[in-house]
Amino acid sequence: MARLENIRASFKSVQTRTKAFFHGERWKEALVFLLFVFLAFCFWMLQSLQQEYEIELAFPVRYENVPADIAFDTPRIQEITAKVKDKGSVLLNYTIGRNFAPIEVKMGDITRKNGSIQVSRKQIESDIQKQLISTTSLLGFEPQAISLRFSKREEKEIPVTFGGEIRPKAGFQLSGEIRITPPYVKAYATASILDTLAEASTEPEIFSEVDKKTTKTIRLSKIKGVNLTPESVTVTIPVEQYTEKTLRIPVTCEYLPPHYNIRIFPATIEVTCGVPLSRFKELSEEMFSIQIPYKELEQNVSGSLPVTLSKKPDWVHSATLQPDKIEFILEHTDTP
């Protein structure tokens, strides 16, 4: 208890000294001093902003309507650096919270001769001046012109594959093939690149907790040195809720010679598989088969063989066989 009283007394002592400081003469003198420092700084800033300065401004370059079959042989210029002069107050307006509109290079508006693209100094200067305040002087800019060499690319049609991942919700599965529209795209590149290019892939997007049919537009993954048209495709992912269904499928022997008989134990196998709810009634024994090639019987000396499904619908998943082995007796007959 005495310790708690000491803590309270110390807190009240600090509080009293703090109030005394802020109401004392020293605090008032400090406030007056800080006020004069602030006013002096403001006057200095006003005076400085009235003087003229030179700064550099960056103007982005945007290329529009570039044909897919055009390949640039030289790196594209991404920005123009302009040197300007004006009062500090005006230049401050350029540097704080202002984005310049890009200098647009339109394929239809420029010269395309002898495999090169030319944008003149006059055109660049005009685009920059449009964005400057009337009092600002444009002292110069680099580069003073845009000159790019290009060559025509070869064309090849390639298939598109899905490069993402599907993670269905518990109790749901893919109920068919993933559909991509369009299934083929045009690739433009040099002949040497196209010779090794077999397909295009979508960006590796992950679909999580999917519980219904989903359609989405996805961009194609970029390939170095290749232009793809179109750059995006529509992906349709068929997902349905699944349930289990059990069927009994007979085991048959394939290519059994006429002078042989075979007895199989058991003669039928119980197949349990996952099936979409919408196709539960449609699924029947005729859609499955379990066939054992005669060659496997002929080469087997144990009289026992594992069995697998020889045929099943594509939309059936996780089929399990019970039992997964059979025993057989191969008998020779006197039939010619």
mmCIF file of C-alpha atoms in Angstrom:
data_model
loop_
_atom_site.group_PDB
_atom_site.id
_atom_site.type_symbol
_atom_site.label_atom_id
_atom_site.label_comp_id
_atom_site.label_asym_id
_atom_site.label_seq_id
_atom_site.Cartn_x
_atom_site.Cartn_y
_atom_site.Cartn_z
ATOM 1 C CA MET A 1 0.000 0.000 0.000
ATOM 2 C CA ALA A 2 2.845 2.354 0.881
ATOM 3 C CA ARG A 3 4.471 1.579 -2.485
ATOM 4 C CA LEU A 4 1.267 2.532 -4.341
ATOM 5 C CA GLU A 5 1.134 5.835 -2.450
ATOM 6 C CA ASN A 6 4.747 6.571 -3.455
ATOM 7 C CA ILE A 7 3.942 5.975 -7.144
ATOM 8 C CA ARG A 8 0.917 8.305 -6.949
ATOM 9 C CA ALA A 9 2.989 10.986 -5.244
ATOM 10 C CA SER A 10 5.717 10.723 -7.908
ATOM 11 C CA PHE A 11 3.131 10.989 -10.723
ATOM 12 C CA LYS A 12 1.527 14.069 -9.134
ATOM 13 C CA SER A 13 4.981 15.633 -8.698
ATOM 14 C CA VAL A 14 5.823 15.152 -12.411
ATOM 15 C CA GLN A 15 2.402 16.491 -13.422
ATOM 16 C CA THR A 16 2.880 19.583 -11.232
ATOM 17 C CA ARG A 17 6.344 20.311 -12.643
ATOM 18 C CA THR A 18 5.081 19.879 -16.223
ATOM 19 C CA LYS A 19 2.207 22.354 -15.674
ATOM 20 C CA ALA A 20 4.614 24.782 -14.038
ATOM 21 C CA PHE A 21 6.966 24.596 -17.044
ATOM 22 C CA PHE A 22 4.253 25.281 -19.652
ATOM 23 C CA HIS A 23 2.912 28.200 -17.593
ATOM 24 C CA GLY A 24 6.342 29.585 -16.799
ATOM 25 C CA GLU A 25 8.384 32.332 -18.485
ATOM 26 C CA ARG A 26 10.869 29.924 -20.124
ATOM 27 C CA TRP A 27 8.138 28.204 -22.131
ATOM 28 C CA LYS A 28 6.761 31.550 -23.284
ATOM 29 C CA GLU A 29 10.247 32.644 -24.367
ATOM 30 C CA ALA A 30 10.721 29.356 -26.256
ATOM 31 C CA LEU A 31 7.389 29.837 -28.045
ATOM 32 C CA VAL A 32 8.319 33.350 -29.113
ATOM 33 C CA PHE A 33 11.698 32.121 -30.370
ATOM 34 C CA LEU A 34 10.129 29.275 -32.384
ATOM 35 C CA LEU A 35 7.561 31.655 -33.865
ATOM 36 C CA PHE A 36 10.316 33.980 -35.128
ATOM 37 C CA VAL A 37 12.235 31.005 -36.548
ATOM 38 C CA PHE A 38 9.116 29.870 -38.404
ATOM 39 C CA LEU A 39 8.426 33.361 -39.769
ATOM 40 C CA ALA A 40 12.046 33.711 -40.876
ATOM 41 C CA PHE A 41 11.798 30.356 -42.690
ATOM 42 C CA CYS A 42 8.578 31.451 -44.425
ATOM 43 C CA PHE A 43 10.140 34.734 -45.603
ATOM 44 C CA TRP A 44 13.195 32.839 -46.850
ATOM 45 C CA MET A 45 10.987 30.396 -48.748
ATOM 46 C CA LEU A 46 8.971 33.197 -50.350
ATOM 47 C CA GLN A 47 12.112 34.964 -51.432
ATOM 48 C CA SER A 48 13.661 31.753 -52.750
ATOM 49 C CA LEU A 49 10.565 30.854 -54.742
ATOM 50 C CA GLN A 50 10.730 34.170 -56.582
ATOM 51 C CA GLN A 51 14.176 33.364 -57.949
ATOM 52 C CA GLU A 52 14.689 31.427 -61.185
ATOM 53 C CA TYR A 53 15.985 27.869 -61.236
ATOM 54 C CA GLU A 54 16.699 25.134 -63.742
ATOM 55 C CA ILE A 55 15.404 21.592 -63.242
ATOM 56 C CA GLU A 56 14.908 18.435 -65.295
ATOM 57 C CA LEU A 57 11.466 16.945 -65.977
ATOM 58 C CA ALA A 58 10.788 13.410 -67.253
ATOM 59 C CA PHE A 59 8.084 12.867 -69.884
ATOM 60 C CA PRO A 60 7.092 9.192 -70.485
ATOM 61 C CA VAL A 61 6.896 7.856 -74.051
ATOM 62 C CA ARG A 62 4.002 5.604 -75.065
ATOM 63 C CA TYR A 63 3.905 3.594 -78.298
ATOM 64 C CA GLU A 64 0.418 3.112 -79.729
ATOM 65 C CA ASN A 65 -1.003 0.874 -82.444
ATOM 66 C CA VAL A 66 2.235 -1.069 -82.893
ATOM 67 C CA PRO A 67 1.472 -3.932 -85.329
ATOM 68 C CA ALA A 68 2.011 -7.377 -83.830
ATOM 69 C CA ASP A 69 4.198 -8.412 -86.793
ATOM 70 C CA ILE A 70 6.711 -5.615 -86.114
ATOM 71 C CA ALA A 71 9.866 -6.303 -84.073
ATOM 72 C CA PHE A 72 12.058 -3.410 -82.898
ATOM 73 C CA ASP A 73 15.760 -4.069 -83.480
ATOM 74 C CA THR A 74 16.804 -1.288 -81.069
ATOM 75 C CA PRO A 75 15.557 -0.685 -77.502
ATOM 76 C CA ARG A 76 12.519 1.577 -77.308
ATOM 77 C CA ILE A 77 13.006 4.977 -75.651
ATOM 78 C CA GLN A 78 10.876 5.027 -72.504
ATOM 79 C CA GLU A 79 11.109 8.732 -71.537
ATOM 80 C CA ILE A 80 12.260 12.175 -72.676
ATOM 81 C CA THR A 81 14.248 14.268 -70.166
ATOM 82 C CA ALA A 82 13.580 18.002 -70.595
ATOM 83 C CA LYS A 83 15.551 20.844 -68.978
ATOM 84 C CA VAL A 84 13.347 23.840 -68.071
ATOM 85 C CA LYS A 85 13.764 27.222 -66.368
ATOM 86 C CA ASP A 86 11.275 29.268 -64.339
ATOM 87 C CA LYS A 87 10.593 30.748 -60.915
ATOM 88 C CA GLY A 88 10.821 28.387 -57.985
ATOM 89 C CA SER A 89 7.103 28.708 -57.240
ATOM 90 C CA VAL A 90 6.239 27.519 -60.765
ATOM 91 C CA LEU A 91 8.784 24.695 -60.757
ATOM 92 C CA LEU A 92 7.404 23.533 -57.415
ATOM 93 C CA ASN A 93 4.084 22.984 -59.169
ATOM 94 C CA TYR A 94 5.776 20.574 -61.612
ATOM 95 C CA THR A 95 7.503 18.500 -58.950
ATOM 96 C CA ILE A 96 4.715 18.081 -56.378
ATOM 97 C CA GLY A 97 1.833 15.757 -57.248
ATOM 98 C CA ARG A 98 1.847 16.256 -61.008
ATOM 99 C CA ASN A 99 2.105 13.531 -63.633
ATOM 100 C CA PHE A 100 2.898 14.424 -67.213
ATOM 101 C CA ALA A 101 0.878 12.972 -70.055
ATOM 102 C CA PRO A 102 2.972 10.567 -72.154
ATOM 103 C CA ILE A 103 4.425 11.603 -75.486
ATOM 104 C CA GLU A 104 2.480 9.355 -77.839
ATOM 105 C CA VAL A 105 4.187 7.637 -80.731
ATOM 106 C CA LYS A 106 1.437 6.467 -83.069
ATOM 107 C CA MET A 107 2.365 4.099 -85.870
ATOM 108 C CA GLY A 108 -0.146 5.736 -88.191
ATOM 109 C CA ASP A 109 1.251 9.240 -87.674
ATOM 110 C CA ILE A 110 4.977 8.661 -88.168
ATOM 111 C CA THR A 111 7.310 7.895 -91.022
ATOM 112 C CA ARG A 112 7.904 4.196 -91.681
ATOM 113 C CA LYS A 113 10.573 3.999 -94.339
ATOM 114 C CA ASN A 114 13.406 1.560 -94.908
ATOM 115 C CA GLY A 115 12.611 -0.411 -91.748
ATOM 116 C CA SER A 116 12.816 2.544 -89.350
ATOM 117 C CA ILE A 117 10.543 4.782 -87.304
ATOM 118 C CA GLN A 118 11.326 8.496 -87.005
ATOM 119 C CA VAL A 119 9.802 11.026 -84.598
ATOM 120 C CA SER A 120 11.159 14.517 -85.270
ATOM 121 C CA ARG A 121 12.583 16.995 -82.764
ATOM 122 C CA LYS A 122 9.835 19.449 -83.699
ATOM 123 C CA GLN A 123 7.079 16.978 -82.804
ATOM 124 C CA ILE A 124 8.630 16.113 -79.435
ATOM 125 C CA GLU A 125 9.165 19.794 -78.608
ATOM 126 C CA SER A 126 5.530 20.547 -79.464
ATOM 127 C CA ASP A 127 4.272 17.739 -77.180
ATOM 128 C CA ILE A 128 6.410 19.008 -74.286
ATOM 129 C CA GLN A 129 5.454 22.681 -74.719
ATOM 130 C CA LYS A 130 1.763 21.807 -74.538
ATOM 131 C CA GLN A 131 2.254 20.647 -70.960
ATOM 132 C CA LEU A 132 4.380 23.571 -69.737
ATOM 133 C CA ILE A 133 3.107 26.786 -68.175
ATOM 134 C CA SER A 134 3.521 29.815 -70.483
ATOM 135 C CA THR A 135 6.241 31.372 -68.290
ATOM 136 C CA THR A 136 8.412 28.238 -68.359
ATOM 137 C CA SER A 137 11.346 28.214 -70.778
ATOM 138 C CA LEU A 138 12.271 24.936 -72.442
ATOM 139 C CA LEU A 139 16.084 24.936 -72.543
ATOM 140 C CA GLY A 140 16.487 21.548 -74.215
ATOM 141 C CA PHE A 141 15.630 17.848 -74.050
ATOM 142 C CA GLU A 142 17.258 14.469 -74.600
ATOM 143 C CA PRO A 143 17.002 12.550 -76.777
ATOM 144 C CA GLN A 144 16.151 15.202 -79.354
ATOM 145 C CA ALA A 145 14.521 12.707 -81.715
ATOM 146 C CA ILE A 146 13.292 9.121 -81.699
ATOM 147 C CA SER A 147 14.779 6.779 -84.277
ATOM 148 C CA LEU A 148 14.057 3.067 -84.089
ATOM 149 C CA ARG A 149 14.820 0.292 -86.550
ATOM 150 C CA PHE A 150 12.306 -2.512 -86.985
ATOM 151 C CA SER A 151 11.888 -5.693 -88.969
ATOM 152 C CA LYS A 152 8.881 -7.738 -89.972
ATOM 153 C CA ARG A 153 8.257 -10.920 -87.985
ATOM 154 C CA GLU A 154 7.158 -14.348 -89.137
ATOM 155 C CA GLU A 155 3.719 -15.668 -88.131
ATOM 156 C CA LYS A 156 2.697 -19.002 -86.601
ATOM 157 C CA GLU A 157 -0.537 -20.284 -85.054
ATOM 158 C CA ILE A 158 0.012 -22.116 -81.764
ATOM 159 C CA PRO A 159 -2.344 -23.778 -79.240
ATOM 160 C CA VAL A 160 -3.046 -22.276 -75.812
ATOM 161 C CA THR A 161 -2.739 -24.295 -72.604
ATOM 162 C CA PHE A 162 -4.009 -23.506 -69.122
ATOM 163 C CA GLY A 163 -1.049 -22.648 -66.896
ATOM 164 C CA GLY A 164 -2.952 -22.136 -63.652
ATOM 165 C CA GLU A 165 -4.157 -24.401 -60.869
ATOM 166 C CA ILE A 166 -7.677 -25.476 -59.892
ATOM 167 C CA ARG A 167 -8.457 -26.144 -56.220
ATOM 168 C CA PRO A 168 -12.125 -27.186 -56.001
ATOM 169 C CA LYS A 169 -14.058 -26.887 -52.786
ATOM 170 C CA ALA A 170 -14.429 -30.087 -50.743
ATOM 171 C CA GLY A 171 -16.964 -32.367 -52.442
ATOM 172 C CA PHE A 172 -16.480 -30.694 -55.845
ATOM 173 C CA GLN A 173 -14.349 -31.708 -58.836
ATOM 174 C CA LEU A 174 -13.738 -30.882 -62.473
ATOM 175 C CA SER A 175 -16.613 -32.294 -64.494
ATOM 176 C CA GLY A 176 -14.991 -31.989 -67.909
ATOM 177 C CA GLU A 177 -12.136 -30.467 -69.864
ATOM 178 C CA ILE A 178 -11.088 -26.852 -69.291
ATOM 179 C CA ARG A 179 -12.217 -24.860 -72.330
ATOM 180 C CA ILE A 180 -10.038 -22.041 -73.706
ATOM 181 C CA THR A 181 -11.408 -19.477 -76.173
ATOM 182 C CA PRO A 182 -9.816 -18.982 -78.622
ATOM 183 C CA PRO A 183 -7.950 -22.309 -78.466
ATOM 184 C CA TYR A 184 -5.242 -20.991 -80.821
ATOM 185 C CA VAL A 185 -3.413 -17.639 -81.007
ATOM 186 C CA LYS A 186 -1.042 -16.104 -83.519
ATOM 187 C CA ALA A 187 2.610 -15.761 -82.535
ATOM 188 C CA TYR A 188 4.894 -13.258 -84.264
ATOM 189 C CA ALA A 189 8.658 -13.706 -83.940
ATOM 190 C CA THR A 190 11.797 -14.492 -85.894
ATOM 191 C CA ALA A 191 11.863 -17.794 -87.766
ATOM 192 C CA SER A 192 14.434 -19.259 -85.360
ATOM 193 C CA ILE A 193 12.205 -18.575 -82.335
ATOM 194 C CA LEU A 194 9.042 -19.863 -84.003
ATOM 195 C CA ASP A 195 10.773 -23.141 -84.872
ATOM 196 C CA THR A 196 11.108 -23.935 -81.162
ATOM 197 C CA LEU A 197 7.757 -22.473 -80.066
ATOM 198 C CA ALA A 198 5.106 -25.169 -79.564
ATOM 199 C CA GLU A 199 2.446 -23.481 -77.413
ATOM 200 C CA ALA A 200 1.384 -20.451 -75.400
ATOM 201 C CA SER A 201 0.289 -20.636 -71.773
ATOM 202 C CA THR A 202 -1.976 -18.544 -69.591
ATOM 203 C CA GLU A 203 -0.527 -16.763 -66.576
ATOM 204 C CA PRO A 204 -0.278 -19.094 -63.531
ATOM 205 C CA GLU A 205 -3.481 -18.035 -61.811
ATOM 206 C CA ILE A 206 -4.824 -20.112 -58.909
ATOM 207 C CA PHE A 207 -8.572 -20.769 -58.549
ATOM 208 C CA SER A 208 -9.325 -21.700 -54.932
ATOM 209 C CA GLU A 209 -12.523 -23.033 -53.330
ATOM 210 C CA VAL A 210 -14.263 -23.370 -56.713
ATOM 211 C CA ASP A 211 -17.810 -24.737 -56.337
ATOM 212 C CA LYS A 212 -19.416 -23.924 -59.693
ATOM 213 C CA LYS A 213 -18.699 -23.411 -63.367
ATOM 214 C CA THR A 214 -16.288 -20.461 -63.628
ATOM 215 C CA THR A 215 -15.383 -18.291 -66.621
ATOM 216 C CA LYS A 216 -12.619 -15.706 -66.553
ATOM 217 C CA THR A 217 -10.426 -13.761 -68.976
ATOM 218 C CA ILE A 218 -6.727 -14.415 -68.315
ATOM 219 C CA ARG A 219 -3.669 -12.846 -69.928
ATOM 220 C CA LEU A 220 -1.154 -15.042 -71.716
ATOM 221 C CA SER A 221 2.303 -15.408 -70.210
ATOM 222 C CA LYS A 222 4.846 -13.256 -72.019
ATOM 223 C CA ILE A 223 7.446 -14.986 -74.171
ATOM 224 C CA LYS A 224 10.691 -13.134 -74.814
ATOM 225 C CA GLY A 225 10.950 -11.970 -78.402
ATOM 226 C CA VAL A 226 7.369 -13.018 -79.232
ATOM 227 C CA ASN A 227 4.185 -11.002 -79.783
ATOM 228 C CA LEU A 228 0.945 -12.886 -79.201
ATOM 229 C CA THR A 229 -2.416 -11.953 -80.698
ATOM 230 C CA PRO A 230 -4.732 -11.848 -78.860
ATOM 231 C CA GLU A 231 -2.900 -11.268 -75.568
ATOM 232 C CA SER A 232 -5.743 -12.680 -73.436
ATOM 233 C CA VAL A 233 -8.067 -15.697 -73.646
ATOM 234 C CA THR A 234 -11.286 -16.735 -71.927
ATOM 235 C CA VAL A 235 -10.977 -19.789 -69.692
ATOM 236 C CA THR A 236 -14.065 -21.818 -68.719
ATOM 237 C CA ILE A 237 -13.632 -24.239 -65.817
ATOM 238 C CA PRO A 238 -16.457 -26.808 -65.415
ATOM 239 C CA VAL A 239 -16.773 -27.678 -61.718
ATOM 240 C CA GLU A 240 -19.611 -29.692 -60.173
ATOM 241 C CA GLN A 241 -20.489 -31.347 -56.914
ATOM 242 C CA TYR A 242 -19.577 -35.038 -56.942
ATOM 243 C CA THR A 243 -21.050 -38.103 -55.294
ATOM 244 C CA GLU A 244 -20.154 -41.809 -55.329
ATOM 245 C CA LYS A 245 -21.732 -44.558 -57.359
ATOM 246 C CA THR A 246 -20.970 -48.284 -57.254
ATOM 247 C CA LEU A 247 -21.298 -50.594 -60.258
ATOM 248 C CA ARG A 248 -20.438 -54.226 -60.940
ATOM 249 C CA ILE A 249 -18.295 -54.678 -64.061
ATOM 250 C CA PRO A 250 -17.633 -58.119 -65.633
ATOM 251 C CA VAL A 251 -14.044 -59.177 -66.296
ATOM 252 C CA THR A 252 -13.368 -60.382 -69.845
ATOM 253 C CA CYS A 253 -10.379 -61.801 -71.672
ATOM 254 C CA GLU A 254 -9.163 -60.088 -74.808
ATOM 255 C CA TYR A 255 -7.939 -62.084 -77.836
ATOM 256 C CA LEU A 256 -8.623 -65.506 -76.250
ATOM 257 C CA PRO A 257 -7.872 -68.251 -78.818
ATOM 258 C CA PRO A 258 -10.877 -70.427 -79.746
ATOM 259 C CA HIS A 259 -9.293 -73.597 -78.356
ATOM 260 C CA TYR A 260 -9.107 -72.154 -74.834
ATOM 261 C CA ASN A 261 -11.660 -71.611 -72.103
ATOM 262 C CA ILE A 262 -11.102 -69.356 -69.134
ATOM 263 C CA ARG A 263 -12.716 -69.283 -65.729
ATOM 264 C CA ILE A 264 -12.270 -66.071 -63.705
ATOM 265 C CA PHE A 265 -12.788 -65.632 -59.938
ATOM 266 C CA PRO A 266 -14.546 -63.348 -59.226
ATOM 267 C CA ALA A 267 -16.228 -62.877 -62.572
ATOM 268 C CA THR A 268 -17.303 -59.309 -61.741
ATOM 269 C CA ILE A 269 -15.497 -56.443 -59.974
ATOM 270 C CA GLU A 270 -17.163 -53.826 -57.798
ATOM 271 C CA VAL A 271 -16.192 -50.352 -59.098
ATOM 272 C CA THR A 272 -16.823 -47.300 -56.876
ATOM 273 C CA CYS A 273 -16.239 -43.936 -58.545
ATOM 274 C CA GLY A 274 -16.902 -40.233 -58.190
ATOM 275 C CA VAL A 275 -19.567 -38.903 -60.539
ATOM 276 C CA PRO A 276 -21.115 -35.438 -61.049
ATOM 277 C CA LEU A 277 -24.588 -35.130 -59.552
ATOM 278 C CA SER A 278 -25.998 -34.017 -62.913
ATOM 279 C CA ARG A 279 -24.804 -37.281 -64.564
ATOM 280 C CA PHE A 280 -25.488 -39.745 -61.748
ATOM 281 C CA LYS A 281 -28.397 -41.464 -63.528
ATOM 282 C CA GLU A 282 -26.552 -41.427 -66.844
ATOM 283 C CA LEU A 283 -23.655 -43.550 -65.567
ATOM 284 C CA SER A 284 -24.078 -47.254 -66.382
ATOM 285 C CA GLU A 285 -22.076 -50.505 -66.540
ATOM 286 C CA GLU A 286 -21.799 -50.273 -70.342
ATOM 287 C CA MET A 287 -19.515 -47.249 -69.969
ATOM 288 C CA PHE A 288 -16.848 -49.378 -68.225
ATOM 289 C CA SER A 289 -14.841 -52.401 -69.150
ATOM 290 C CA ILE A 290 -12.198 -54.560 -67.492
ATOM 291 C CA GLN A 291 -10.252 -56.557 -70.061
ATOM 292 C CA ILE A 292 -7.257 -58.821 -69.556
ATOM 293 C CA PRO A 293 -5.079 -59.460 -72.622
ATOM 294 C CA TYR A 294 -4.543 -63.150 -73.365
ATOM 295 C CA LYS A 295 -0.778 -62.606 -73.502
ATOM 296 C CA GLU A 296 -0.760 -61.677 -69.813
ATOM 297 C CA LEU A 297 -2.643 -64.877 -68.977
ATOM 298 C CA GLU A 298 -0.331 -66.998 -71.104
ATOM 299 C CA GLN A 299 2.800 -65.607 -69.445
ATOM 300 C CA ASN A 300 1.412 -65.832 -65.912
ATOM 301 C CA VAL A 301 2.265 -68.874 -63.826
ATOM 302 C CA SER A 302 0.726 -67.821 -60.512
ATOM 303 C CA GLY A 303 -2.887 -67.930 -61.641
ATOM 304 C CA SER A 304 -3.499 -64.415 -60.242
ATOM 305 C CA LEU A 305 -3.480 -61.022 -61.966
ATOM 306 C CA PRO A 306 -4.119 -57.386 -60.924
ATOM 307 C CA VAL A 307 -7.006 -55.696 -62.765
ATOM 308 C CA THR A 308 -7.532 -52.138 -63.969
ATOM 309 C CA LEU A 309 -10.239 -50.323 -65.877
ATOM 310 C CA SER A 310 -9.758 -50.575 -69.629
ATOM 311 C CA LYS A 311 -12.468 -47.998 -70.327
ATOM 312 C CA LYS A 312 -14.293 -45.321 -68.349
ATOM 313 C CA PRO A 313 -15.895 -41.924 -69.068
ATOM 314 C CA ASP A 314 -13.530 -38.914 -68.885
ATOM 315 C CA TRP A 315 -15.775 -37.187 -66.351
ATOM 316 C CA VAL A 316 -15.510 -40.044 -63.854
ATOM 317 C CA HIS A 317 -12.913 -39.564 -61.108
ATOM 318 C CA SER A 318 -11.189 -41.638 -58.451
ATOM 319 C CA ALA A 319 -12.436 -45.073 -59.473
ATOM 320 C CA THR A 320 -11.518 -47.856 -57.021
ATOM 321 C CA LEU A 321 -11.826 -51.590 -57.716
ATOM 322 C CA GLN A 322 -12.760 -54.196 -55.140
ATOM 323 C CA PRO A 323 -11.123 -56.639 -55.315
ATOM 324 C CA ASP A 324 -8.221 -55.356 -57.381
ATOM 325 C CA LYS A 325 -6.999 -58.876 -58.270
ATOM 326 C CA ILE A 326 -8.556 -61.906 -59.914
ATOM 327 C CA GLU A 327 -7.683 -65.578 -60.092
ATOM 328 C CA PHE A 328 -8.120 -67.571 -63.262
ATOM 329 C CA ILE A 329 -7.972 -71.045 -64.704
ATOM 330 C CA LEU A 330 -7.007 -71.426 -68.339
ATOM 331 C CA GLU A 331 -8.295 -74.625 -69.920
ATOM 332 C CA HIS A 332 -7.385 -76.168 -73.260
ATOM 333 C CA THR A 333 -10.279 -77.609 -75.257
ATOM 334 C CA ASP A 334 -10.409 -80.083 -78.099
ATOM 335 C CA THR A 335 -12.201 -77.614 -80.391
ATOM 336 C CA PRO A 336 -10.132 -77.215 -83.589
#
